[in-house]
Amino acid sequence: MKPSMSLLIKNGRIITADADYVADIFIEGETVYTIGKNLPMNADTEIDATGKFVFPGGIDPHVHLDMPFMGTFSSDNYETGTRAALFGGTTMVIDFILQKQGNSLRAALEEWQGRSNGNCVGDYSFHMAVTDFNDNTKKEIKDFIEKEGITSFKTFMAYKGALMIDDRQMIGLMEEVKQHGGLINVHATNGDMIDYLIAKHRAEGKLSPLYHYLSQPEVTEAEAAERFVDMSNYTGCPGYIVHLTCEGALNAVRNATKRNQKTFVETCIQYLILDASLYEKDFDGAKWVMSPPLREKKDQATLWAGINQGLVQVVATDHCPFMWEQKKMGEKDFSKIPNGHPAIENRMELLFSEGVVKNRITLNKYVEVACTNPAKIFGMFPRKGTIAIGSDADIIIFDPHEKHTLSAKTHHMNVDYSGYEGWEMTGKVKTVLLRGQVAIDNGKCLLQKGYGKFIKRNKVSQVI
Ligand code: URP
Ligand code: ZN
Ligand code: ZN
């Protein structure tokens, strides 16, 4: 298809977080111009979507592209990662900038811009990870929110010596971020307990990937989630827990609702559908070495229920891929396996196949957690996250019946294995539009790197 100024999607079943109807969508330039039945317009390009679902473009608010981590770099860069995301129906991602301890936030922003500028195929934004909160960092927060459009600040309660901040820094950061209308994201696990358990297992010669899992028991996440929720309540700063995996941690959030507190919760696709039995496969278990680790079947049930109870608002990926050679850095010691797993391309189809097709969530809930809530929470709605007049024309045309099989042989992520090899799927992304341009069609990407735009975000809302 040639680049188009106007585009008409005919007769698709349009599904948003709160609607489900058959209509045409007329797109002019980058945005949706009008929506209606049997629209009389002529367009440069017309797509017949009869029998297809039409979803807003997916937003994955938790990815790590070209990220320096554990002595190496995640293997998808901004080009390969955002392109793979588009193949899977994700039109926008939010990546993480990591401050280097002792350096400024600005220096980290410039470093990340150096790797991302001009290289993205899909749209993107950044969270700013504050790893060293001090008087200088404090002065930088306002500009990030008001000038850079980076309104969320990531904190780590683990990875001591590299990324972790202590509670004193957390409280200080929360007070500053609250004052300027931002939000704190948190990797909520108890870093000291985990470090103790890692050291203990290593000293006992317990070095396989299973001990990665056994070094991060549920209590390490539940304790940190509760502490974070308490600090967020005390300071009044909006909080968002990333990659929440388990019943104990979700109960900390649930309990806080009794004092009328709202904490946003993200889980990731892998925690909904994979479990810790995968760590019993000797070194093959390294494919799923991520933090927090996969949990138990009862935790999956808690997370699906949490989505339907409105306690879990977002399903992301924490996409942080490493080639098998990189994973082998930890062949003799689980603590040296780079943490992370690839899923940026698979999230939308897996959530449909495992969630909607298996009747665990409704179609509207699917759109809410994969597209709309990330846009709302992170200050991009209604430009992103929905299909409405005036919104960016980020759209997926989806065949709900097509069957296919996931494999590293056919995926587009720059990683030589799949955590879902051989999974049988129902439902396939057929065509993807990004700001009015056909990005994916017939299994081909039609956009070049550099098309993806950095999206400046607004201040956050606590009400979604
Ligand atoms: O294992 C993970 N999650 N790797 C990426 C870094 C993080 O903690 O999110
Ligand atoms: Zn994390
Ligand atoms: Zn992460």
Short mmCIF file of N, CA, C and O and ligand atoms in Angstrom, two decimals, residues 62 64 96 154 243 318, ligand 3:
data_model
loop_
_atom_site.label_atom_id
_atom_site.label_comp_id
_atom_site.label_asym_id
_atom_site.label_seq_id
_atom_site.Cartn_x
_atom_site.Cartn_y
_atom_site.Cartn_z
N HIS A 62 5.58 -0.93 29.58
CA HIS A 62 6.72 -1.47 30.33
C HIS A 62 7.61 -2.29 29.40
O HIS A 62 7.41 -3.50 29.24
N HIS A 64 11.94 -2.63 27.91
CA HIS A 64 13.35 -2.24 28.07
C HIS A 64 14.07 -2.52 26.75
O HIS A 64 14.37 -3.68 26.45
N PHE A 96 12.22 2.65 29.63
CA PHE A 96 12.75 3.21 30.89
C PHE A 96 14.14 3.79 30.69
O PHE A 96 15.04 3.11 30.21
N LYS A 154 10.29 6.05 37.75
CA LYS A 154 10.39 4.65 38.17
C LYS A 154 11.33 4.54 39.36
O LYS A 154 12.38 5.19 39.39
N HIS A 243 4.73 -4.80 37.08
CA HIS A 243 4.87 -6.27 37.06
C HIS A 243 4.51 -6.96 38.38
O HIS A 243 5.29 -7.71 38.95
N ASP A 318 6.93 -6.05 30.33
CA ASP A 318 8.29 -6.00 30.88
C ASP A 318 9.26 -6.64 29.88
O ASP A 318 10.20 -7.35 30.27
ZN ZN B 3 11.00 -3.88 33.79
#
